[in-house]
PDB file of C-alpha atoms in Angstrom:
ATOM      1  CA  UNK A   1       1.455  -2.751  24.458  1.00 47.00           C
ATOM      2  CA  UNK A   2       3.647  -4.500  21.884  1.00 45.00           C
ATOM      3  CA  UNK A   3       2.801  -7.874  23.428  1.00 50.00           C
ATOM      4  CA  UNK A   4      -0.918  -7.172  23.125  1.00 60.00           C
ATOM      5  CA  UNK A   5      -0.431  -6.072  19.509  1.00 55.00           C
ATOM      6  CA  UNK A   6       1.508  -9.262  18.747  1.00 54.00           C
ATOM      7  CA  UNK A   7      -1.158 -11.489  20.297  1.00 63.00           C
ATOM      8  CA  UNK A   8      -3.864  -9.614  18.415  1.00 67.00           C
ATOM      9  CA  UNK A   9      -2.033  -9.951  15.123  1.00 61.00           C
ATOM     10  CA  UNK A  10      -1.448 -13.693  15.639  1.00 63.00           C
ATOM     11  CA  UNK A  11      -5.138 -14.177  16.440  1.00 72.00           C
ATOM     12  CA  UNK A  12      -6.098 -12.286  13.279  1.00 72.00           C
ATOM     13  CA  UNK A  13      -3.656 -14.320  11.178  1.00 65.00           C
ATOM     14  CA  UNK A  14      -5.076 -17.534  12.645  1.00 69.00           C
ATOM     15  CA  UNK A  15      -8.578 -16.337  11.766  1.00 74.00           C
ATOM     16  CA  UNK A  16      -7.436 -15.524   8.216  1.00 68.00           C
ATOM     17  CA  UNK A  17      -5.931 -18.998   7.813  1.00 68.00           C
ATOM     18  CA  UNK A  18      -9.104 -20.636   9.147  1.00 74.00           C
ATOM     19  CA  UNK A  19     -11.389 -18.643   6.841  1.00 72.00           C
ATOM     20  CA  UNK A  20      -9.247 -19.310   3.773  1.00 68.00           C
ATOM     21  CA  UNK A  21      -8.954 -23.009   4.604  1.00 68.00           C
ATOM     22  CA  UNK A  22     -12.730 -23.365   4.980  1.00 74.00           C
ATOM     23  CA  UNK A  23     -13.440 -21.502   1.736  1.00 68.00           C
ATOM     24  CA  UNK A  24     -10.833 -23.391  -0.286  1.00 62.00           C
ATOM     25  CA  UNK A  25     -11.889 -26.739   1.161  1.00 65.00           C
ATOM     26  CA  UNK A  26     -15.548 -26.138   0.409  1.00 63.00           C
ATOM     27  CA  UNK A  27     -15.236 -24.828  -3.144  1.00 61.00           C
ATOM     28  CA  UNK A  28     -16.190 -27.156  -6.026  1.00 59.00           C
ATOM     29  CA  UNK A  29     -13.332 -28.876  -7.787  1.00 58.00           C
ATOM     30  CA  UNK A  30     -12.723 -28.478 -11.497  1.00 58.00           C
ATOM     31  CA  UNK A  31     -13.550 -31.712 -13.295  1.00 52.00           C
ATOM     32  CA  UNK A  32     -12.480 -31.019 -16.871  1.00 57.00           C
ATOM     33  CA  UNK A  33      -8.744 -31.602 -17.437  1.00 56.00           C
ATOM     34  CA  UNK A  34      -6.459 -28.802 -18.614  1.00 59.00           C
ATOM     35  CA  UNK A  35      -3.570 -29.006 -21.030  1.00 66.00           C
ATOM     36  CA  UNK A  36      -0.318 -29.922 -19.294  1.00 65.00           C
ATOM     37  CA  UNK A  37       1.332 -26.602 -20.150  1.00 66.00           C
ATOM     38  CA  UNK A  38      -1.651 -24.634 -18.812  1.00 73.00           C
ATOM     39  CA  UNK A  39      -1.879 -26.702 -15.627  1.00 75.00           C
ATOM     40  CA  UNK A  40       1.847 -26.276 -15.021  1.00 77.00           C
ATOM     41  CA  UNK A  41       1.569 -22.520 -15.539  1.00 76.00           C
ATOM     42  CA  UNK A  42      -1.342 -22.123 -13.121  1.00 81.00           C
ATOM     43  CA  UNK A  43       0.165 -24.389 -10.455  1.00 82.00           C
ATOM     44  CA  UNK A  44       3.442 -22.466 -10.559  1.00 84.00           C
ATOM     45  CA  UNK A  45       1.622 -19.126 -10.365  1.00 84.00           C
ATOM     46  CA  UNK A  46      -0.410 -20.276  -7.362  1.00 87.00           C
ATOM     47  CA  UNK A  47       2.656 -21.647  -5.586  1.00 89.00           C
ATOM     48  CA  UNK A  48       4.601 -18.403  -5.995  1.00 90.00           C
ATOM     49  CA  UNK A  49       1.663 -16.288  -4.806  1.00 90.00           C
ATOM     50  CA  UNK A  50       1.005 -18.431  -1.732  1.00 91.00           C
ATOM     51  CA  UNK A  51       4.678 -18.429  -0.741  1.00 92.00           C
ATOM     52  CA  UNK A  52       4.847 -14.633  -1.092  1.00 92.00           C
ATOM     53  CA  UNK A  53       1.803 -14.080   1.137  1.00 91.00           C
ATOM     54  CA  UNK A  54       2.951 -16.575   3.777  1.00 90.00           C
ATOM     55  CA  UNK A  55       6.511 -15.228   3.819  1.00 93.00           C
ATOM     56  CA  UNK A  56       5.196 -11.691   4.341  1.00 92.00           C
ATOM     57  CA  UNK A  57       3.297 -12.851   7.414  1.00 88.00           C
ATOM     58  CA  UNK A  58       6.313 -14.712   8.791  1.00 90.00           C
ATOM     59  CA  UNK A  59       8.554 -11.641   8.469  1.00 93.00           C
ATOM     60  CA  UNK A  60       5.943  -9.433  10.157  1.00 90.00           C
ATOM     61  CA  UNK A  61       5.678 -11.799  13.134  1.00 86.00           C
ATOM     62  CA  UNK A  62       9.489 -11.994  13.372  1.00 91.00           C
ATOM     63  CA  UNK A  63       9.782  -8.198  13.443  1.00 91.00           C
ATOM     64  CA  UNK A  64       7.004  -7.951  16.022  1.00 86.00           C
ATOM     65  CA  UNK A  65       8.925 -10.379  18.235  1.00 86.00           C
ATOM     66  CA  UNK A  66      12.177  -8.481  17.698  1.00 88.00           C
ATOM     67  CA  UNK A  67      10.523  -5.204  18.651  1.00 85.00           C
ATOM     68  CA  UNK A  68       8.981  -6.762  21.751  1.00 83.00           C
ATOM     69  CA  UNK A  69      12.270  -8.118  23.100  1.00 86.00           C
ATOM     70  CA  UNK A  70      14.707  -5.424  21.917  1.00 86.00           C
ATOM     71  CA  UNK A  71      13.503  -2.583  24.110  1.00 82.00           C
ATOM     72  CA  UNK A  72      16.463  -0.379  23.142  1.00 83.00           C
ATOM     73  CA  UNK A  73      14.965   0.017  19.652  1.00 83.00           C
ATOM     74  CA  UNK A  74      11.890   1.745  21.122  1.00 84.00           C
ATOM     75  CA  UNK A  75       9.447  -0.329  19.065  1.00 86.00           C
ATOM     76  CA  UNK A  76      10.953   0.632  15.703  1.00 92.00           C
ATOM     77  CA  UNK A  77      10.870  -2.956  14.317  1.00 92.00           C
ATOM     78  CA  UNK A  78       7.152  -3.140  15.140  1.00 90.00           C
ATOM     79  CA  UNK A  79       6.460   0.111  13.304  1.00 91.00           C
ATOM     80  CA  UNK A  80       8.404  -1.081  10.255  1.00 94.00           C
ATOM     81  CA  UNK A  81       7.026  -4.637  10.294  1.00 93.00           C
ATOM     82  CA  UNK A  82       4.156  -4.163   7.792  1.00 93.00           C
ATOM     83  CA  UNK A  83       6.184  -2.426   5.066  1.00 95.00           C
ATOM     84  CA  UNK A  84       9.253  -4.639   5.487  1.00 95.00           C
ATOM     85  CA  UNK A  85       7.147  -7.805   5.689  1.00 94.00           C
ATOM     86  CA  UNK A  86       5.246  -6.952   2.519  1.00 95.00           C
ATOM     87  CA  UNK A  87       8.470  -5.984   0.758  1.00 96.00           C
ATOM     88  CA  UNK A  88      10.104  -9.271   1.755  1.00 96.00           C
ATOM     89  CA  UNK A  89       7.240 -11.338   0.350  1.00 95.00           C
ATOM     90  CA  UNK A  90       7.070  -9.385  -2.901  1.00 96.00           C
ATOM     91  CA  UNK A  91      10.853  -9.441  -3.360  1.00 96.00           C
ATOM     92  CA  UNK A  92      10.842 -13.199  -2.813  1.00 95.00           C
ATOM     93  CA  UNK A  93       8.182 -13.473  -5.508  1.00 93.00           C
ATOM     94  CA  UNK A  94      10.278 -11.353  -7.878  1.00 92.00           C
ATOM     95  CA  UNK A  95      13.389 -13.436  -7.201  1.00 92.00           C
ATOM     96  CA  UNK A  96      11.650 -16.722  -8.038  1.00 86.00           C
ATOM     97  CA  UNK A  97      12.752 -17.848 -11.529  1.00 80.00           C
ATOM     98  CA  UNK A  98       9.941 -17.973 -14.116  1.00 71.00           C
ATOM     99  CA  UNK A  99       8.626 -21.355 -15.130  1.00 68.00           C
ATOM    100  CA  UNK A 100      10.067 -22.795 -18.334  1.00 60.00           C
ATOM    101  CA  UNK A 101       7.750 -23.126 -21.328  1.00 59.00           C
ATOM    102  CA  UNK A 102       8.617 -26.322 -23.163  1.00 59.00           C
ATOM    103  CA  UNK A 103       7.964 -26.327 -26.898  1.00 56.00           C
ATOM    104  CA  UNK A 104       8.231 -29.497 -28.934  1.00 54.00           C
ATOM    105  CA  UNK A 105      11.010 -29.565 -31.478  1.00 57.00           C
ATOM    106  CA  UNK A 106       9.815 -28.089 -34.756  1.00 57.00           C
ATOM    107  CA  UNK A 107       6.546 -26.835 -33.262  1.00 54.00           C
ATOM    108  CA  UNK A 108       5.364 -23.350 -34.192  1.00 55.00           C
ATOM    109  CA  UNK A 109       5.619 -20.692 -31.525  1.00 57.00           C
ATOM    110  CA  UNK A 110       3.432 -17.573 -31.591  1.00 61.00           C
ATOM    111  CA  UNK A 111       3.751 -14.361 -29.620  1.00 59.00           C
ATOM    112  CA  UNK A 112       1.884 -11.075 -29.420  1.00 62.00           C
ATOM    113  CA  UNK A 113       3.603  -8.085 -30.980  1.00 58.00           C
ATOM    114  CA  UNK A 114       2.153  -5.773 -28.324  1.00 69.00           C
ATOM    115  CA  UNK A 115       4.772  -5.202 -25.598  1.00 73.00           C
ATOM    116  CA  UNK A 116       3.828  -5.952 -22.004  1.00 78.00           C
ATOM    117  CA  UNK A 117       4.587  -3.488 -19.210  1.00 80.00           C
ATOM    118  CA  UNK A 118       4.250  -3.844 -15.416  1.00 82.00           C
ATOM    119  CA  UNK A 119       0.923  -1.996 -15.674  1.00 83.00           C
ATOM    120  CA  UNK A 120      -0.508  -3.956 -18.619  1.00 81.00           C
ATOM    121  CA  UNK A 121      -2.703  -6.249 -16.502  1.00 83.00           C
ATOM    122  CA  UNK A 122      -3.159  -4.132 -13.377  1.00 86.00           C
ATOM    123  CA  UNK A 123      -6.718  -3.220 -12.260  1.00 84.00           C
ATOM    124  CA  UNK A 124      -7.011   0.599 -12.477  1.00 86.00           C
ATOM    125  CA  UNK A 125      -9.109   0.849  -9.307  1.00 87.00           C
ATOM    126  CA  UNK A 126      -6.543  -1.057  -7.265  1.00 84.00           C
ATOM    127  CA  UNK A 127      -3.712   1.063  -8.611  1.00 88.00           C
ATOM    128  CA  UNK A 128      -5.555   4.285  -7.814  1.00 90.00           C
ATOM    129  CA  UNK A 129      -6.382   3.206  -4.256  1.00 90.00           C
ATOM    130  CA  UNK A 130      -2.797   2.111  -3.637  1.00 91.00           C
ATOM    131  CA  UNK A 131      -1.428   5.412  -4.939  1.00 93.00           C
ATOM    132  CA  UNK A 132      -3.882   7.375  -2.778  1.00 93.00           C
ATOM    133  CA  UNK A 133      -2.869   5.383   0.308  1.00 93.00           C
ATOM    134  CA  UNK A 134       0.810   6.088  -0.344  1.00 95.00           C
ATOM    135  CA  UNK A 135       0.256   9.830  -0.838  1.00 96.00           C
ATOM    136  CA  UNK A 136      -1.928  10.177   2.261  1.00 95.00           C
ATOM    137  CA  UNK A 137       0.486   8.193   4.380  1.00 95.00           C
ATOM    138  CA  UNK A 138       3.499  10.231   3.283  1.00 95.00           C
ATOM    139  CA  UNK A 139       1.631  13.469   4.050  1.00 96.00           C
ATOM    140  CA  UNK A 140       0.547  12.148   7.445  1.00 96.00           C
ATOM    141  CA  UNK A 141       4.063  11.071   8.431  1.00 96.00           C
ATOM    142  CA  UNK A 142       5.412  14.497   7.495  1.00 96.00           C
ATOM    143  CA  UNK A 143       2.656  16.078   9.612  1.00 95.00           C
ATOM    144  CA  UNK A 144       3.607  13.992  12.648  1.00 94.00           C
ATOM    145  CA  UNK A 145       7.246  14.913  12.121  1.00 94.00           C
ATOM    146  CA  UNK A 146       6.498  18.629  12.047  1.00 94.00           C
ATOM    147  CA  UNK A 147       4.321  18.393  15.187  1.00 92.00           C
ATOM    148  CA  UNK A 148       6.724  16.200  17.174  1.00 91.00           C
ATOM    149  CA  UNK A 149       9.041  17.169  20.020  1.00 90.00           C
ATOM    150  CA  UNK A 150      12.255  15.554  21.307  1.00 89.00           C
ATOM    151  CA  UNK A 151      12.137  13.192  24.277  1.00 86.00           C
ATOM    152  CA  UNK A 152      14.741  13.007  27.021  1.00 83.00           C
ATOM    153  CA  UNK A 153      17.185  11.346  24.629  1.00 86.00           C
ATOM    154  CA  UNK A 154      16.668  13.915  21.883  1.00 87.00           C
ATOM    155  CA  UNK A 155      14.600  11.574  19.716  1.00 88.00           C
ATOM    156  CA  UNK A 156      11.620  13.206  18.011  1.00 90.00           C
ATOM    157  CA  UNK A 157       9.015  10.682  19.150  1.00 90.00           C
ATOM    158  CA  UNK A 158       6.926  12.819  21.511  1.00 91.00           C
ATOM    159  CA  UNK A 159       4.022  15.221  21.122  1.00 91.00           C
ATOM    160  CA  UNK A 160       3.887  18.034  23.667  1.00 89.00           C
ATOM    161  CA  UNK A 161       1.425  20.814  24.494  1.00 87.00           C
ATOM    162  CA  UNK A 162       2.267  23.821  26.629  1.00 84.00           C
ATOM    163  CA  UNK A 163       0.340  26.794  27.951  1.00 82.00           C
ATOM    164  CA  UNK A 164       1.393  29.673  30.192  1.00 77.00           C
ATOM    165  CA  UNK A 165       1.067  27.586  33.366  1.00 82.00           C
ATOM    166  CA  UNK A 166       0.864  23.936  32.254  1.00 82.00           C
ATOM    167  CA  UNK A 167       2.610  21.446  29.995  1.00 85.00           C
ATOM    168  CA  UNK A 168       1.988  17.868  28.916  1.00 87.00           C
ATOM    169  CA  UNK A 169       3.778  15.364  26.694  1.00 86.00           C
ATOM    170  CA  UNK A 170       3.048  11.856  25.469  1.00 86.00           C
ATOM    171  CA  UNK A 171       5.067   9.175  23.711  1.00 86.00           C
ATOM    172  CA  UNK A 172       5.421   7.186  21.532  1.00 89.00           C
ATOM    173  CA  UNK A 173       4.352   9.500  18.737  1.00 91.00           C
ATOM    174  CA  UNK A 174       5.507   8.832  15.144  1.00 91.00           C
ATOM    175  CA  UNK A 175       7.431  12.090  14.742  1.00 90.00           C
ATOM    176  CA  UNK A 176      10.687  12.083  12.822  1.00 94.00           C
ATOM    177  CA  UNK A 177      12.133   9.187  14.836  1.00 93.00           C
ATOM    178  CA  UNK A 178       9.627   6.729  13.389  1.00 94.00           C
ATOM    179  CA  UNK A 179       8.476   8.839  10.450  1.00 93.00           C
ATOM    180  CA  UNK A 180      11.735   8.921   8.499  1.00 95.00           C
ATOM    181  CA  UNK A 181      12.278   5.119   8.643  1.00 96.00           C
ATOM    182  CA  UNK A 182       8.600   4.630   7.781  1.00 96.00           C
ATOM    183  CA  UNK A 183       8.942   6.903   4.751  1.00 96.00           C
ATOM    184  CA  UNK A 184      11.958   4.906   3.575  1.00 97.00           C
ATOM    185  CA  UNK A 185      10.149   1.609   4.205  1.00 96.00           C
ATOM    186  CA  UNK A 186       7.135   2.872   2.245  1.00 96.00           C
ATOM    187  CA  UNK A 187       9.360   3.681  -0.734  1.00 96.00           C
ATOM    188  CA  UNK A 188      10.874   0.192  -0.492  1.00 97.00           C
ATOM    189  CA  UNK A 189       7.388  -1.370  -0.411  1.00 97.00           C
ATOM    190  CA  UNK A 190       6.279   0.596  -3.480  1.00 96.00           C
ATOM    191  CA  UNK A 191       9.462  -0.415  -5.318  1.00 96.00           C
ATOM    192  CA  UNK A 192       8.982  -4.077  -4.328  1.00 96.00           C
ATOM    193  CA  UNK A 193       5.383  -3.949  -5.569  1.00 96.00           C
ATOM    194  CA  UNK A 194       6.447  -2.497  -8.913  1.00 95.00           C
ATOM    195  CA  UNK A 195       9.241  -5.077  -9.212  1.00 95.00           C
ATOM    196  CA  UNK A 196       6.766  -7.905  -8.619  1.00 94.00           C
ATOM    197  CA  UNK A 197       4.472  -6.467 -11.306  1.00 94.00           C
ATOM    198  CA  UNK A 198       7.458  -6.295 -13.652  1.00 92.00           C
ATOM    199  CA  UNK A 199       8.245  -9.926 -12.826  1.00 91.00           C
ATOM    200  CA  UNK A 200       4.734 -10.897 -13.936  1.00 89.00           C
ATOM    201  CA  UNK A 201       4.901  -8.877 -17.149  1.00 87.00           C
ATOM    202  CA  UNK A 202       8.353 -10.218 -18.086  1.00 84.00           C
ATOM    203  CA  UNK A 203       7.418 -13.890 -17.724  1.00 81.00           C
ATOM    204  CA  UNK A 204       7.359 -15.578 -21.166  1.00 77.00           C
ATOM    205  CA  UNK A 205       3.890 -16.140 -22.548  1.00 73.00           C
ATOM    206  CA  UNK A 206       2.349 -19.453 -23.488  1.00 71.00           C
ATOM    207  CA  UNK A 207       3.531 -20.200 -27.030  1.00 65.00           C
ATOM    208  CA  UNK A 208       0.055 -20.866 -28.473  1.00 64.00           C
ATOM    209  CA  UNK A 209      -2.132 -17.943 -29.559  1.00 68.00           C
ATOM    210  CA  UNK A 210      -5.334 -19.811 -28.670  1.00 62.00           C
ATOM    211  CA  UNK A 211      -4.192 -19.796 -25.031  1.00 66.00           C
ATOM    212  CA  UNK A 212      -3.586 -16.049 -24.885  1.00 71.00           C
ATOM    213  CA  UNK A 213      -6.692 -15.564 -22.732  1.00 78.00           C
ATOM    214  CA  UNK A 214      -5.401 -18.008 -20.113  1.00 78.00           C
ATOM    215  CA  UNK A 215      -2.011 -16.312 -20.204  1.00 78.00           C
ATOM    216  CA  UNK A 216      -3.625 -12.909 -19.662  1.00 82.00           C
ATOM    217  CA  UNK A 217      -5.862 -14.377 -16.959  1.00 83.00           C
ATOM    218  CA  UNK A 218      -3.068 -15.585 -14.701  1.00 84.00           C
ATOM    219  CA  UNK A 219      -1.303 -12.236 -15.054  1.00 87.00           C
ATOM    220  CA  UNK A 220      -4.448 -10.343 -14.023  1.00 89.00           C
ATOM    221  CA  UNK A 221      -5.093 -12.697 -11.110  1.00 89.00           C
ATOM    222  CA  UNK A 222      -1.492 -12.501  -9.902  1.00 90.00           C
ATOM    223  CA  UNK A 223      -1.329  -8.711 -10.174  1.00 92.00           C
ATOM    224  CA  UNK A 224      -4.494  -8.475  -8.111  1.00 92.00           C
ATOM    225  CA  UNK A 225      -2.775 -10.485  -5.366  1.00 93.00           C
ATOM    226  CA  UNK A 226       0.370  -8.339  -5.557  1.00 95.00           C
ATOM    227  CA  UNK A 227      -1.632  -5.127  -5.174  1.00 95.00           C
ATOM    228  CA  UNK A 228      -3.618  -6.676  -2.323  1.00 94.00           C
ATOM    229  CA  UNK A 229      -0.450  -7.614  -0.429  1.00 94.00           C
ATOM    230  CA  UNK A 230       1.002  -4.129  -0.907  1.00 94.00           C
ATOM    231  CA  UNK A 231      -2.315  -2.516   0.012  1.00 94.00           C
ATOM    232  CA  UNK A 232      -2.798  -4.640   3.139  1.00 94.00           C
ATOM    233  CA  UNK A 233       0.662  -3.731   4.395  1.00 95.00           C
ATOM    234  CA  UNK A 234       0.088  -0.027   3.726  1.00 95.00           C
ATOM    235  CA  UNK A 235      -3.253  -0.111   5.544  1.00 94.00           C
ATOM    236  CA  UNK A 236      -1.722  -1.925   8.510  1.00 92.00           C
ATOM    237  CA  UNK A 237       1.159   0.543   8.713  1.00 94.00           C
ATOM    238  CA  UNK A 238      -1.065   3.594   8.203  1.00 94.00           C
ATOM    239  CA  UNK A 239      -3.609   2.303  10.699  1.00 92.00           C
ATOM    240  CA  UNK A 240      -0.984   1.613  13.339  1.00 90.00           C
ATOM    241  CA  UNK A 241       0.631   5.029  13.053  1.00 93.00           C
ATOM    242  CA  UNK A 242      -2.748   6.796  12.999  1.00 94.00           C
ATOM    243  CA  UNK A 243      -3.946   4.884  16.065  1.00 92.00           C
ATOM    244  CA  UNK A 244      -0.746   5.614  17.980  1.00 91.00           C
ATOM    245  CA  UNK A 245      -0.773   9.275  16.947  1.00 92.00           C
ATOM    246  CA  UNK A 246      -4.397   9.728  17.934  1.00 92.00           C
ATOM    247  CA  UNK A 247      -3.866   8.061  21.300  1.00 91.00           C
ATOM    248  CA  UNK A 248      -0.836  10.262  22.019  1.00 91.00           C
ATOM    249  CA  UNK A 249      -2.747  13.435  21.094  1.00 91.00           C
ATOM    250  CA  UNK A 250      -5.708  12.475  23.257  1.00 89.00           C
ATOM    251  CA  UNK A 251      -3.511  11.558  26.230  1.00 89.00           C
ATOM    252  CA  UNK A 252      -1.543  14.805  25.979  1.00 88.00           C
ATOM    253  CA  UNK A 253      -4.551  17.094  25.688  1.00 85.00           C
ATOM    254  CA  UNK A 254      -5.546  19.192  28.701  1.00 81.00           C
ATOM    255  CA  UNK A 255      -7.788  22.187  29.292  1.00 82.00           C
ATOM    256  CA  UNK A 256      -6.284  25.285  27.751  1.00 82.00           C
ATOM    257  CA  UNK A 257      -5.058  23.525  24.608  1.00 81.00           C
ATOM    258  CA  UNK A 258      -7.209  24.114  21.483  1.00 87.00           C
ATOM    259  CA  UNK A 259      -9.945  21.466  21.450  1.00 89.00           C
ATOM    260  CA  UNK A 260      -9.190  20.638  17.820  1.00 92.00           C
ATOM    261  CA  UNK A 261      -6.238  18.553  19.015  1.00 91.00           C
ATOM    262  CA  UNK A 262      -8.461  16.327  21.131  1.00 90.00           C
ATOM    263  CA  UNK A 263     -10.972  15.971  18.297  1.00 93.00           C
ATOM    264  CA  UNK A 264      -8.173  15.173  15.859  1.00 93.00           C
ATOM    265  CA  UNK A 265      -6.704  12.641  18.265  1.00 92.00           C
ATOM    266  CA  UNK A 266      -9.966  10.765  18.703  1.00 92.00           C
ATOM    267  CA  UNK A 267     -10.639  10.877  14.959  1.00 94.00           C
ATOM    268  CA  UNK A 268      -7.194   9.500  14.139  1.00 94.00           C
ATOM    269  CA  UNK A 269      -7.529   6.744  16.722  1.00 91.00           C
ATOM    270  CA  UNK A 270     -10.870   5.654  15.285  1.00 92.00           C
ATOM    271  CA  UNK A 271      -9.658   5.883  11.693  1.00 93.00           C
ATOM    272  CA  UNK A 272      -6.532   3.926  12.584  1.00 92.00           C
ATOM    273  CA  UNK A 273      -8.598   1.108  14.033  1.00 89.00           C
ATOM    274  CA  UNK A 274     -10.752   1.004  10.894  1.00 91.00           C
ATOM    275  CA  UNK A 275      -7.663   0.920   8.667  1.00 92.00           C
ATOM    276  CA  UNK A 276      -6.153  -1.945  10.660  1.00 89.00           C
ATOM    277  CA  UNK A 277      -9.371  -3.934  10.354  1.00 87.00           C
ATOM    278  CA  UNK A 278      -9.374  -3.125   6.640  1.00 89.00           C
ATOM    279  CA  UNK A 279      -5.847  -4.486   6.330  1.00 90.00           C
ATOM    280  CA  UNK A 280      -6.993  -7.809   7.789  1.00 87.00           C
ATOM    281  CA  UNK A 281      -9.838  -7.945   5.255  1.00 87.00           C
ATOM    282  CA  UNK A 282      -7.510  -7.194   2.323  1.00 90.00           C
ATOM    283  CA  UNK A 283      -4.935  -9.703   3.594  1.00 88.00           C
ATOM    284  CA  UNK A 284      -7.664 -12.337   3.832  1.00 86.00           C
ATOM    285  CA  UNK A 285      -8.650 -11.634   0.222  1.00 88.00           C
ATOM    286  CA  UNK A 286      -5.015 -11.793  -0.915  1.00 90.00           C
ATOM    287  CA  UNK A 287      -4.584 -15.174   0.779  1.00 88.00           C
ATOM    288  CA  UNK A 288      -7.839 -16.498  -0.649  1.00 87.00           C
ATOM    289  CA  UNK A 289      -6.971 -15.254  -4.139  1.00 88.00           C
ATOM    290  CA  UNK A 290      -3.535 -16.875  -3.878  1.00 88.00           C
ATOM    291  CA  UNK A 291      -4.949 -20.307  -3.040  1.00 86.00           C
ATOM    292  CA  UNK A 292      -7.661 -20.082  -5.712  1.00 84.00           C
ATOM    293  CA  UNK A 293      -5.493 -18.454  -8.379  1.00 84.00           C
ATOM    294  CA  UNK A 294      -6.027 -21.126 -11.088  1.00 81.00           C
ATOM    295  CA  UNK A 295      -9.807 -20.694 -11.038  1.00 77.00           C
ATOM    296  CA  UNK A 296      -9.478 -16.903 -10.900  1.00 74.00           C
ATOM    297  CA  UNK A 297      -7.016 -16.951 -13.788  1.00 74.00           C
ATOM    298  CA  UNK A 298      -9.346 -18.982 -15.995  1.00 76.00           C
ATOM    299  CA  UNK A 299     -12.266 -16.719 -15.074  1.00 74.00           C
ATOM    300  CA  UNK A 300     -10.216 -13.567 -15.668  1.00 58.00           C
ATOM    301  CA  UNK A 301      -8.963 -14.744 -19.035  1.00 52.00           C
ATOM    302  CA  UNK A 302     -11.127 -12.360 -21.013  1.00 44.00           C
ATOM    303  CA  UNK A 303      -9.801 -10.845 -24.233  1.00 42.00           C
ATOM    304  CA  UNK A 304      -9.291  -7.438 -22.609  1.00 40.00           C
ATOM    305  CA  UNK A 305      -5.548  -7.720 -22.188  1.00 41.00           C
ATOM    306  CA  UNK A 306      -2.902  -6.438 -24.597  1.00 42.00           C
ATOM    307  CA  UNK A 307      -3.285  -8.656 -27.630  1.00 39.00           C
ATOM    308  CA  UNK A 308      -2.714  -8.289 -31.333  1.00 40.00           C
ATOM    309  CA  UNK A 309      -3.978 -10.339 -34.214  1.00 38.00           C
ATOM    310  CA  UNK A 310      -0.497 -10.434 -35.673  1.00 40.00           C
ATOM    311  CA  UNK A 311       1.968 -12.980 -34.398  1.00 40.00           C
ATOM    312  CA  UNK A 312       5.704 -13.238 -34.500  1.00 39.00           C
ATOM    313  CA  UNK A 313       7.976 -16.228 -34.968  1.00 40.00           C
ATOM    314  CA  UNK A 314       9.877 -17.695 -32.050  1.00 40.00           C
ATOM    315  CA  UNK A 315      12.812 -15.652 -30.863  1.00 39.00           C
ATOM    316  CA  UNK A 316      11.282 -12.259 -31.647  1.00 34.00           C
ATOM    317  CA  UNK A 317      11.434  -9.940 -28.598  1.00 36.00           C
ATOM    318  CA  UNK A 318       8.088  -9.456 -26.858  1.00 36.00           C
TER     319      UNK A 318
END
């Protein structure tokens, strides 16, 4: 089963790469030159975003391989792959030093007096969807833990039904064995996402007030990618656990057990498949946005970000 999942994931990743390559290759090139400082800013932002997305995929594949070959771990690396892969990519982004803004000697330097926070340039819709996914996933993992039963080794990774004259059990089922590590990994992914947003907000701004829109644009474009990476990993993790849970419920069901369990199992399996497909779509968008970040940043550079007409001299905290 893990081998099939790995092959399927690799095929999906290959499809994502092909789609992004075709779109990026076919898009019109910008003809008008940009100022050197702006071009340097956008190139650095694109490079960091692309590396973060690619590194996330590499870590996921590595964990899938580890889970396939290390049978003693009962597939735990595969279950944790999405959250840990996304966290690794976002932490790598956060650890990358910010680009240096060179100001000519004696040149004036301007800065907004409005402080930036990790949520200053975050799309509200994306934040709300991400928060909803986290809450639903935490509740679902707790539900599978409460409804799980121990296997022969005492690990709570089985769902079992029993009547007066029959009994049935199926595994793997998330339960506490997978659920607790998944809860911890989800917290790590949320923290890594917030840290990456903080990294964007703490990067020094361009020193010219007339370029504030470009500065705000790259922050909006980058934050959109960060939320997409975190969201794709959450959807992949949620979808995988829902699909596995639904399959286990359906396989365990027999006549005499309340039919709601069979209905719930089939519903979860279908929803899990939809969520996994959704994760591929969001990951494709994140990859596409990463490669086309300069254009997106210039397009997103509207005066809706935190700005102030007043400016401060160089050296004033921002």
